[in-house]
Coordinates of C-alpha atoms in Angstrom, one line a residue:
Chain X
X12 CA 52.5 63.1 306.5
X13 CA 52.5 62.4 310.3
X14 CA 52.0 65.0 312.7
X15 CA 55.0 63.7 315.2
X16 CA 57.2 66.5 315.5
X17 CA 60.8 65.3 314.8
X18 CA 62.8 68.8 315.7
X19 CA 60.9 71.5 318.3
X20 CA 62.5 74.6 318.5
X21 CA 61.2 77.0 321.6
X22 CA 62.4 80.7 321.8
X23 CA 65.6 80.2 320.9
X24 CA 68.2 83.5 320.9
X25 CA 71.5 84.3 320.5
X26 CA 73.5 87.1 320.4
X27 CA 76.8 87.9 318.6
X28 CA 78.4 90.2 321.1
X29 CA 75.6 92.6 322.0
X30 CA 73.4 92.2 318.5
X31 CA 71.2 89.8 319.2
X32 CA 71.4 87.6 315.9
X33 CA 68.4 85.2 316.5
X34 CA 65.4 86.4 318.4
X35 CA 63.2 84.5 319.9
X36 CA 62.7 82.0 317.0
X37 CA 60.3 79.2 317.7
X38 CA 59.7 76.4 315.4
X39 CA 58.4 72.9 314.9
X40 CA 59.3 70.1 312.2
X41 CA 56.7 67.2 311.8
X42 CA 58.5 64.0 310.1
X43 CA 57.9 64.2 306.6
X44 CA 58.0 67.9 306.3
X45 CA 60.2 70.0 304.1
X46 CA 60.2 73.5 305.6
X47 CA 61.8 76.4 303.8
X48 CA 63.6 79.4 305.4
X49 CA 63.9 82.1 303.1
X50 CA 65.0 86.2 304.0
X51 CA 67.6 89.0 303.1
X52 CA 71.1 88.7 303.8
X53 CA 71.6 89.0 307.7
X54 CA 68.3 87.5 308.6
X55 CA 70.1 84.8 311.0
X56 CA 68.8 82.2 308.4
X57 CA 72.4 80.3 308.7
X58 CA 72.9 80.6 311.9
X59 CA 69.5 79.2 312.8
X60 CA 70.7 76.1 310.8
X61 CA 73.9 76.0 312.3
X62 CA 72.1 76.1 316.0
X63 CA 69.7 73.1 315.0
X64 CA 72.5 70.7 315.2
X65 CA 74.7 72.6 317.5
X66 CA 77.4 73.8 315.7
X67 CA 76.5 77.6 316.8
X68 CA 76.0 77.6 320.8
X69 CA 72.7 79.4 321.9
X70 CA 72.3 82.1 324.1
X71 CA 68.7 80.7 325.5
X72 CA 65.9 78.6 324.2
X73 CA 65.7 75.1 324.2
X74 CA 65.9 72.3 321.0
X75 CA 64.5 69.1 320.3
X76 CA 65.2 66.0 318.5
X77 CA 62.6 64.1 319.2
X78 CA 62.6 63.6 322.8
X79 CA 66.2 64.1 323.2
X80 CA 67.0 67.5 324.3
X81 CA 69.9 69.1 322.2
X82 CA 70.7 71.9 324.3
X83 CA 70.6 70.0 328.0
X84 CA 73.8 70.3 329.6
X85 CA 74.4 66.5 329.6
X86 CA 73.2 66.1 325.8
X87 CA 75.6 63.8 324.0
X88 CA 75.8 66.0 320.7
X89 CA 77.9 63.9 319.1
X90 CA 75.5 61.4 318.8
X91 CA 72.4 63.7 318.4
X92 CA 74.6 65.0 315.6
X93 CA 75.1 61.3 313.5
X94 CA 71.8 61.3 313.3
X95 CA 70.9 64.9 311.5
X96 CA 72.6 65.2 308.0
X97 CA 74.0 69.1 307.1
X98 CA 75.1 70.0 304.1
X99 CA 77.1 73.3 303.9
X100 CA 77.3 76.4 301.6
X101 CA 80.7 75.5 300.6
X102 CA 80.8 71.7 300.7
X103 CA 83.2 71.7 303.2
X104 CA 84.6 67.8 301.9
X105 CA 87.7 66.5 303.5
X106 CA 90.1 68.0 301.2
X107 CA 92.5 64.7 301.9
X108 CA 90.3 62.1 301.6
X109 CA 89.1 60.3 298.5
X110 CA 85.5 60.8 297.7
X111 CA 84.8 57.1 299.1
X112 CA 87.1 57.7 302.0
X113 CA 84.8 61.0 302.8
X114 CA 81.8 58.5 303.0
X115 CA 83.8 56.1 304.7
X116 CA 84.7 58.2 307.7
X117 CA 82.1 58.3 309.5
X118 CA 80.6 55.3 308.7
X119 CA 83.9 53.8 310.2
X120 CA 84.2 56.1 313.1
X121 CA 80.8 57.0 313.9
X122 CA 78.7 54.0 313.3
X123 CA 81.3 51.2 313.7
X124 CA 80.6 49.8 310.1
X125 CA 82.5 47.1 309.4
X126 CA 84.7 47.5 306.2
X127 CA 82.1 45.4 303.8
X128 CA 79.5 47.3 305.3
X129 CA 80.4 50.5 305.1
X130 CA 82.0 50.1 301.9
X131 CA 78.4 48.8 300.3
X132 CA 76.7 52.0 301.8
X133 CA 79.3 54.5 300.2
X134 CA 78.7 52.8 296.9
X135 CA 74.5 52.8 297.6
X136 CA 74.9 56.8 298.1
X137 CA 77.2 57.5 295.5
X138 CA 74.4 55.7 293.3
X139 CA 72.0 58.0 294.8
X140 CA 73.5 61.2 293.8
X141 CA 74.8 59.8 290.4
X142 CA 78.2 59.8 291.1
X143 CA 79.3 56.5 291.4
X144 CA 82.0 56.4 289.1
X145 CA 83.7 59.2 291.3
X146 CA 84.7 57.1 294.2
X147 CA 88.2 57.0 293.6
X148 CA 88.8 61.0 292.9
X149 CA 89.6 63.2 295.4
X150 CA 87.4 66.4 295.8
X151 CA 89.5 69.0 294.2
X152 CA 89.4 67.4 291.4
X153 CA 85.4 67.5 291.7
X154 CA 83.1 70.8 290.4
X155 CA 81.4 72.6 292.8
X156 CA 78.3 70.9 292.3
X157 CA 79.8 67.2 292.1
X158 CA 81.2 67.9 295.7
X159 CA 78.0 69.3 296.6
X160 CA 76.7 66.0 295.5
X161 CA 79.0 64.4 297.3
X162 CA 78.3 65.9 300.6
X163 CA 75.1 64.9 300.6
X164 CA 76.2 61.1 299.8
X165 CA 78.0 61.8 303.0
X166 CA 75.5 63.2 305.0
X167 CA 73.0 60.4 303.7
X168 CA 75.1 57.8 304.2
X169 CA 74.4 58.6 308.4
X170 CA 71.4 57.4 307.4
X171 CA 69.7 61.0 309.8
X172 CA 66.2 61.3 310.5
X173 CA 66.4 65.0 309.3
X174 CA 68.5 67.0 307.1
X175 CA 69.7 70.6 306.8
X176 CA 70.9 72.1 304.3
X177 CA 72.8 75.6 304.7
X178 CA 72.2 77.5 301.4
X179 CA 73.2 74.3 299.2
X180 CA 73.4 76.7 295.9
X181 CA 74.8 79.5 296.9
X182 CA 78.4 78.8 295.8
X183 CA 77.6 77.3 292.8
X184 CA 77.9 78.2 289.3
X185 CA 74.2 78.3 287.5
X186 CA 75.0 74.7 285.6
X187 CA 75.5 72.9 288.8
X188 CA 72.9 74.5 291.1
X189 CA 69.9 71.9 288.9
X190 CA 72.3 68.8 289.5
X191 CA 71.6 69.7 293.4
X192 CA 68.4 70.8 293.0
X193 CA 67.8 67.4 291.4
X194 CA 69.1 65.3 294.2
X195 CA 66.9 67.4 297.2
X196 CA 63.9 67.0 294.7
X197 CA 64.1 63.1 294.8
X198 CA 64.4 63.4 298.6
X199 CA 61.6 65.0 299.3
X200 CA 60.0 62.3 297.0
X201 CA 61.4 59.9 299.1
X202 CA 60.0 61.3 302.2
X203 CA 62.9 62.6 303.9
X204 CA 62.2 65.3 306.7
X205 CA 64.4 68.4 305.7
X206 CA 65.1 72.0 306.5
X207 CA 66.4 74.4 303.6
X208 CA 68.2 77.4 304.0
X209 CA 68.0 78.8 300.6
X210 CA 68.0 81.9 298.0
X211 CA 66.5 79.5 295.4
X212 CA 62.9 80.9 295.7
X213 CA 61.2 79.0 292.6
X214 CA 62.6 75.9 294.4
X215 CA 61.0 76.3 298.1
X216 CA 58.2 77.6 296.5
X217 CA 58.0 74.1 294.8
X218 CA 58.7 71.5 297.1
X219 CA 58.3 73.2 300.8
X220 CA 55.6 72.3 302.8
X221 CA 56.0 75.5 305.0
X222 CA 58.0 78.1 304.6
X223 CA 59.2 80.4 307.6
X224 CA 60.3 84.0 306.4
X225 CA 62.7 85.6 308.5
X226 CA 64.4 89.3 309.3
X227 CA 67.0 90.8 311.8
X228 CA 67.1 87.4 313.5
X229 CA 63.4 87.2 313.7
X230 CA 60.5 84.7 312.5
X231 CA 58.3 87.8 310.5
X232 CA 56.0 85.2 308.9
X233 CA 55.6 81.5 308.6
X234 CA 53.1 79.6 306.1
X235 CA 52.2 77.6 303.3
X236 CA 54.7 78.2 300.7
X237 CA 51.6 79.7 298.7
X238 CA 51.2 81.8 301.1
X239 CA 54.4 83.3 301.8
X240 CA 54.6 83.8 298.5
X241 CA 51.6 84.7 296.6
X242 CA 49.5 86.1 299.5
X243 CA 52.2 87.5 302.3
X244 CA 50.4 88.6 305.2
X245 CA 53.3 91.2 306.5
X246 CA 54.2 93.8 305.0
X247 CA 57.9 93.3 305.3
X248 CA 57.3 89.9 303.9
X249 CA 55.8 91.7 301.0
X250 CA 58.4 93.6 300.3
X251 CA 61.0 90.7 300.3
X252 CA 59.0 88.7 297.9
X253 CA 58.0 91.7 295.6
X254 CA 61.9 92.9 295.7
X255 CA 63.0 89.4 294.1
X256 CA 60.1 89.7 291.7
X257 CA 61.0 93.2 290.7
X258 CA 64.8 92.5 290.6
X259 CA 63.8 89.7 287.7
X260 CA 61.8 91.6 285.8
X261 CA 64.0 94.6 286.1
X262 CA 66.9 92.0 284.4
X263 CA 64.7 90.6 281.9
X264 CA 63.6 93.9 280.8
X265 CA 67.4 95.7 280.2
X266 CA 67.9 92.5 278.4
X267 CA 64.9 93.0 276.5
X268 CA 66.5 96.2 275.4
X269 CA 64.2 98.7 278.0
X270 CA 65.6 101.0 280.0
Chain W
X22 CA 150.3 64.8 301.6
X23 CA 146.5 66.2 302.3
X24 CA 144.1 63.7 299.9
X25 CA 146.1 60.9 302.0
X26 CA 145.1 62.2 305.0
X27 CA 141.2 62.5 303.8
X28 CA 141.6 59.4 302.3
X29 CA 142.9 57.1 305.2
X30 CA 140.2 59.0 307.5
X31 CA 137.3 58.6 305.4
X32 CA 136.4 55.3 307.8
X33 CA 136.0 57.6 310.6
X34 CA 134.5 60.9 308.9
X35 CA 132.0 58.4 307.6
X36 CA 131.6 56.6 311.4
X37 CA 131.0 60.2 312.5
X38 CA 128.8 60.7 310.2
X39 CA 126.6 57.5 310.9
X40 CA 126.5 59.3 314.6
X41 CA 125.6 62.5 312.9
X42 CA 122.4 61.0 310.8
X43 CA 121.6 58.7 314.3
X44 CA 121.6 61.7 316.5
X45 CA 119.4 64.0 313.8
X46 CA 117.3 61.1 313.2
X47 CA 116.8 60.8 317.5
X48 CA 116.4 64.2 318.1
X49 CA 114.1 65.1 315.3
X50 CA 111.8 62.4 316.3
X51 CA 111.8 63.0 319.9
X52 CA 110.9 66.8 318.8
X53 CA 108.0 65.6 316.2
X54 CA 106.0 63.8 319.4
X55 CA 106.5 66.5 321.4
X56 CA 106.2 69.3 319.2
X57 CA 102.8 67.6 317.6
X58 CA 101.7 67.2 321.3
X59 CA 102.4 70.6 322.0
X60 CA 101.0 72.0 318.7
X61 CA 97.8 70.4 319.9
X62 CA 97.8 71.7 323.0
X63 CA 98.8 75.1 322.4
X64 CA 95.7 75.2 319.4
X65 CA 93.1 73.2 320.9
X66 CA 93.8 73.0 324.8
X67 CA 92.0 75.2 327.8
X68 CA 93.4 78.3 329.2
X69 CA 95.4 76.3 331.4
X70 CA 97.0 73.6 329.1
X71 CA 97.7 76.1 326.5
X72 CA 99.3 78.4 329.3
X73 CA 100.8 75.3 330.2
X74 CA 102.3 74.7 326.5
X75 CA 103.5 77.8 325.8
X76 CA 105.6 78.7 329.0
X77 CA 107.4 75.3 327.8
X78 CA 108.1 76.5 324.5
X79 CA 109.2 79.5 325.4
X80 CA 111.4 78.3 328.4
X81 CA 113.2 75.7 325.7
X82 CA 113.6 78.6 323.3
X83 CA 115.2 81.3 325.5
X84 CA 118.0 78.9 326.6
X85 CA 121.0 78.2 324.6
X86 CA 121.6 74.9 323.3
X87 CA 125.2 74.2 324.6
X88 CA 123.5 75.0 328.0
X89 CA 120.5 72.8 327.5
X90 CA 123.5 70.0 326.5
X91 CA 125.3 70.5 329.2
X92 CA 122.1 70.5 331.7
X93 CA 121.1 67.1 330.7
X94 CA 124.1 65.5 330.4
X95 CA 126.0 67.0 333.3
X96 CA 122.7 67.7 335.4
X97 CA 121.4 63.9 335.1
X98 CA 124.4 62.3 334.9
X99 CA 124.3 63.5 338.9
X100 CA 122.0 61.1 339.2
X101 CA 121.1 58.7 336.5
X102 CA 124.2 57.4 334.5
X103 CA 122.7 58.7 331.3
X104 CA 125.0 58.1 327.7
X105 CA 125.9 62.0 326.0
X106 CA 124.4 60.3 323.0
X107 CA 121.0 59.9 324.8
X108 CA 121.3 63.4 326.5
X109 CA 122.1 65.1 323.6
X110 CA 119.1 63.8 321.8
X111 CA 116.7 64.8 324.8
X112 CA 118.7 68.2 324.8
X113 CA 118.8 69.1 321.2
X114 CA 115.3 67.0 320.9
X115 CA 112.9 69.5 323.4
X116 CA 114.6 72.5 321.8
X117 CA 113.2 71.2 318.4
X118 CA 110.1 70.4 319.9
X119 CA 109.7 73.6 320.9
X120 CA 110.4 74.9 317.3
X121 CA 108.3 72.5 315.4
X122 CA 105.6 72.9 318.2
X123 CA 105.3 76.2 316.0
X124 CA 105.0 74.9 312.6
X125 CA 102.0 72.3 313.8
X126 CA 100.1 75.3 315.9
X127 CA 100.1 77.4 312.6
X128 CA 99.7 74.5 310.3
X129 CA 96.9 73.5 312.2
X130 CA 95.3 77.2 311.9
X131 CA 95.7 77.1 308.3
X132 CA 93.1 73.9 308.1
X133 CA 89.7 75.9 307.6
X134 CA 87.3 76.0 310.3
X135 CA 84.9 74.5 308.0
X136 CA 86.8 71.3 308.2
X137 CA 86.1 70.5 311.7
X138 CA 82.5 71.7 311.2
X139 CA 82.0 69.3 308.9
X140 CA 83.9 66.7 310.6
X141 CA 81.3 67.7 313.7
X142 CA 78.3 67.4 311.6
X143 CA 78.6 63.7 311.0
X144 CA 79.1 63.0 314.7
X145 CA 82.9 63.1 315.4
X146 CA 84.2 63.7 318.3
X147 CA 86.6 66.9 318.7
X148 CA 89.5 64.6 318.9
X149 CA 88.2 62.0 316.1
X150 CA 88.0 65.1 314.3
X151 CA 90.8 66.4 314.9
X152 CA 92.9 63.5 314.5
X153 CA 91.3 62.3 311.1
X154 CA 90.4 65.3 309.8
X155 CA 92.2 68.5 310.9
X156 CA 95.9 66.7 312.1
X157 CA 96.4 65.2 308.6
X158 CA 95.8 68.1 307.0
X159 CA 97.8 70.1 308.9
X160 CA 101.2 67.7 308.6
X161 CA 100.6 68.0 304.9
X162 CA 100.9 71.3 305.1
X163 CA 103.5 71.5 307.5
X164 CA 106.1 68.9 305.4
X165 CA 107.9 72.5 304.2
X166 CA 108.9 74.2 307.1
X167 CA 109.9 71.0 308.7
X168 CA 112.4 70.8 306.3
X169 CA 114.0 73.9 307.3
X170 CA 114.2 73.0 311.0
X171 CA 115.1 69.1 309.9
X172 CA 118.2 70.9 308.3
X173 CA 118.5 73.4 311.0
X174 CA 119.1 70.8 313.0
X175 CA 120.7 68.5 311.3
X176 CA 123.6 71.1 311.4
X177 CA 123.4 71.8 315.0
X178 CA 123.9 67.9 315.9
X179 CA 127.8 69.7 315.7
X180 CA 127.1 71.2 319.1
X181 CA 127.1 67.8 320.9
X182 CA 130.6 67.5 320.5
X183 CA 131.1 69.8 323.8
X184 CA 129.5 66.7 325.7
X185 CA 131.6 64.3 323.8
X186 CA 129.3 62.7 321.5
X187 CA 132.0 61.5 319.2
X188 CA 130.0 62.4 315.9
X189 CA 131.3 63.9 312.3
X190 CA 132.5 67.3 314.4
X191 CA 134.7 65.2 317.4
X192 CA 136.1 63.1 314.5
X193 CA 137.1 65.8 312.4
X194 CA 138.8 67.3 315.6
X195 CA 140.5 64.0 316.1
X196 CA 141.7 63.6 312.5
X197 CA 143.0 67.6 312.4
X198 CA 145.1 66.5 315.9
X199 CA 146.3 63.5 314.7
X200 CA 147.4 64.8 311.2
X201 CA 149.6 68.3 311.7
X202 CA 148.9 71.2 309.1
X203 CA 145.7 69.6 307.3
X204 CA 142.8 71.5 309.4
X205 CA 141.4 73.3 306.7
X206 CA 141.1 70.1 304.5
X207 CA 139.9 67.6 307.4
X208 CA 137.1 70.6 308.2
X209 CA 136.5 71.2 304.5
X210 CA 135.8 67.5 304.1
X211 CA 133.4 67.5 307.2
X212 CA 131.7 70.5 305.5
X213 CA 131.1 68.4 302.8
X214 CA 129.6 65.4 304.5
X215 CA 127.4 67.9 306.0
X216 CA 126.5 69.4 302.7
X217 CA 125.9 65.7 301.1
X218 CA 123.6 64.6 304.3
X219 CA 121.6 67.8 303.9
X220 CA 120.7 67.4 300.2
X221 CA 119.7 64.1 300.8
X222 CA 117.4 64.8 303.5
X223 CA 116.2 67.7 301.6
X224 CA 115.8 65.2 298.5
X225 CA 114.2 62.4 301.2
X226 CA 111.6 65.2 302.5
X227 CA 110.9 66.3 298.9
X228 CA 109.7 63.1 297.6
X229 CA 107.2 62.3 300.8
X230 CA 105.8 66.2 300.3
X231 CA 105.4 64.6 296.8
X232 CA 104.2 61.2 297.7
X233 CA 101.8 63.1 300.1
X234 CA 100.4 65.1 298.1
X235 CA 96.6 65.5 297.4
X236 CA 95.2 64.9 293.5
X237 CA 93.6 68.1 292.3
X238 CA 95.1 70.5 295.2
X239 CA 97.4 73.2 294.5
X240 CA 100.3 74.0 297.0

């Protein structure tokens, strides 16, 4: 992994009325890195996400791409935007657009891709997430976890230097959360620089690099995802990560007939 | 003998009603563009254009629409020699606009926000977005209640009479005055070629809502 930060992130805030909802969040992305953000409900985990590519305005604080400052005043967003993928909680596919012509939009619009072109990328990504034979369908006729897929295809198909992902999962029945989980997982074998929002702790656990812990809009703790995890060094990260541990072993043992 | 009269005025009830279907067909396009433009404006515009929008709507809705005729024909024929056919379509035309300016605003509320985030996220401009994304979905959506105002004012084309736009209405007046005692048959019959004309555009409007519709999505 290289050290060159891709994404710098310096004391950023931002307030919902008078709560502030991010507070003074700092953070830095190297190319390469897969950085986990894991908290309670409420943290500002999303919004964080949704402030790296600016889809949430910011308060105060500052964020780079590179050396392209995101939150100048003369920042062309749109085309800081093509080049950092996001994947939403709930898919968020064109509902009137064919799976290709999903792909196909920006490609078209945003990179200028001829029609052969483009047409050969949304094919190459389709492959990517194993759903090639899908191209013709249109996404309500998709599962939850095929448009997930799909979104990603999209996303990819930008060809971004970094992606996010806003709790992929989280609307997903249990059978289609591992078909996502796949896809990320050969990503991050691939190389590709990513941030995760995500309640899937087994999963950060296994394939972040760094994971940042965060609570009422704050950065609490940020470390190796051993750390965070098996040797938290606050005490509020503690609880977090002991409160998921006890909530499965509380399951397991009712079903084990306890209690 | 009254199915004589009907039946040796057909020609003309069937003239007016080419003039009918041309007028509806004028005006409801003139009201699309500037109902879509003022949709747009009213949803995604600054303080000022949407200010701007709705002081229009409202000014086109709160005036009647034998006045509006009678203001465009009578008003520009003061200085521009303008045909009662063209003003009636202007006339009738921004009053629909103002209408269907309605339907567009709250079909394009009822396209979830996380549309144009997503349509953001891959680097589209607000108005690539919108006009790829968010507008088609909204017209979709919208196919429904435009029917009702298509029919609305299909109806109210009647009203152009009073500037002499000899459509289905001025030729049934015609007919009654040239054929003594038959009124309630030559008005029944244009009732009826109003009733046929509106099933067909309701059957015509039907089929593109169906032809438009998205695989998998329920409406």
């Amino acid at each position: 992994m290289s050290s060159r930060n891709l994404m710098r992130v310096s004391h950023l805030t931002k307030y919902f009325g008078d709560t502030p909802v991010l507070n003074d969040v700092s953070l830095e992305v190297a190319a390469g890195e897969v950085k986990g953000i894991i908290g309670p409900s409420g943290a500002g985990k999303s919004t964080l996400i949704r402030c790296l590519n600016g889809l949430e305005p910011i308060d105060s604080g500052r964020i780079w791409l590179e050396d392209t400052e995101l939150t100048a005043a003369r920042a062309n967003l749109d085309r800081l935007r093509s080049r950092i993928g996001f994947v939403f909680q709930d898919f968020n596919l064109f509902t009137h657009l064919s799976v290709a012509d999903n792909i196909r939009l920006g490609l078209r619009r945003v990179r200028r891709l001829g029609r052969d072109e483009a047409d050969h990328i949304v094919h190459r990504e389709l492959a990517r997430v194993g759903l090639e034979s899908k191209w013709q369908q249109y996404p309500a006729e998709l599962s939850g976890g095929q448009q997930q897929r799909v979104s990603i295809a999209r996303a990819l198909a930008m060809e971004p230097e970094l992606m996010l992902f806003d709790e992929p999962t989280s609307a997903l029945d249990p059978e289609s959360v591992g078909g996502v989980l796949r896809v990320m997982r050969s990503l991050v074998a691939e190389g590709m620089t990513m941030i995760i929002v995500s309640h899937e702790m087994a999963f950060i656990e296994a394939v972040a690099n760094d994971v940042l812990f965060m609570a009422e809009g704050r950065v609490v703790e940020e470390g190796s995802a051993e750390q965070i995890f098996q040797h938290p060094q606050q005490r509020r990260t503690r609880q977090f990560i002991d409160g998921i541990a006890a909530a499965l072993i509380g399951e397991a043992s009712e079903e084990g007939g306890g209690a | 003998m009254i199915y004589q009269t009907i039946r040796e005025n057909i020609p003309y009830l069937a003239e007016g009603a080419a003039i009918t279907l041309a007028l509806a067909l004028a005006l409801l396009a003139i009201g699309l563009l500037v109902g879509v433009t003022l949709g747009l404006m009213q949803r995604y515009g600054g303080m000022a254009v949407r200010l701007l929008a709705t002081l229009i709507e409202r000014l086109l809705r709160a005036i009647p629409a034998v006045v509006l005729l009678f203001l465009f024909y009578y008003g520009i024929s003061t200085f521009y020699d303008i045909s009662s056919f063209a003003a009636a379509s202007l006339a009738l035309g921004l009053r629909s606009a103002a209408y269907q300016s309605q339907i567009v605003r709250g079909a394009l509320a009822s396209v979830p926000s996380g549309q144009m985030a997503a349509a953001r996220a891959i680097g589209l401009t607000r108005l690539a977005a919108i006009r790829h994304v968010v507008l088609p979905q909204a017209l979709r959506q919208a196919i429904g209640p435009w029917t009702n105002e298509a029919l609305s004012e299909l109806k109210d084309t009647s009203l152009a009479y009073t500037i002499g736009v000899v459509e289905l209405m001025r030729q049934a007046n015609y007919i009654v005055s040239a054929s003594y005692g038959h009124t309630l048959a030559v008005y029944s019959a244009a009732a009826l070629v109003y009733l046929l004309l509106s099933l067909a555009a309701t059957r015509a409007l039907a089929r593109l809502d169906h032809r438009l519709r998205v695989p998998g999505l329920v409406h």
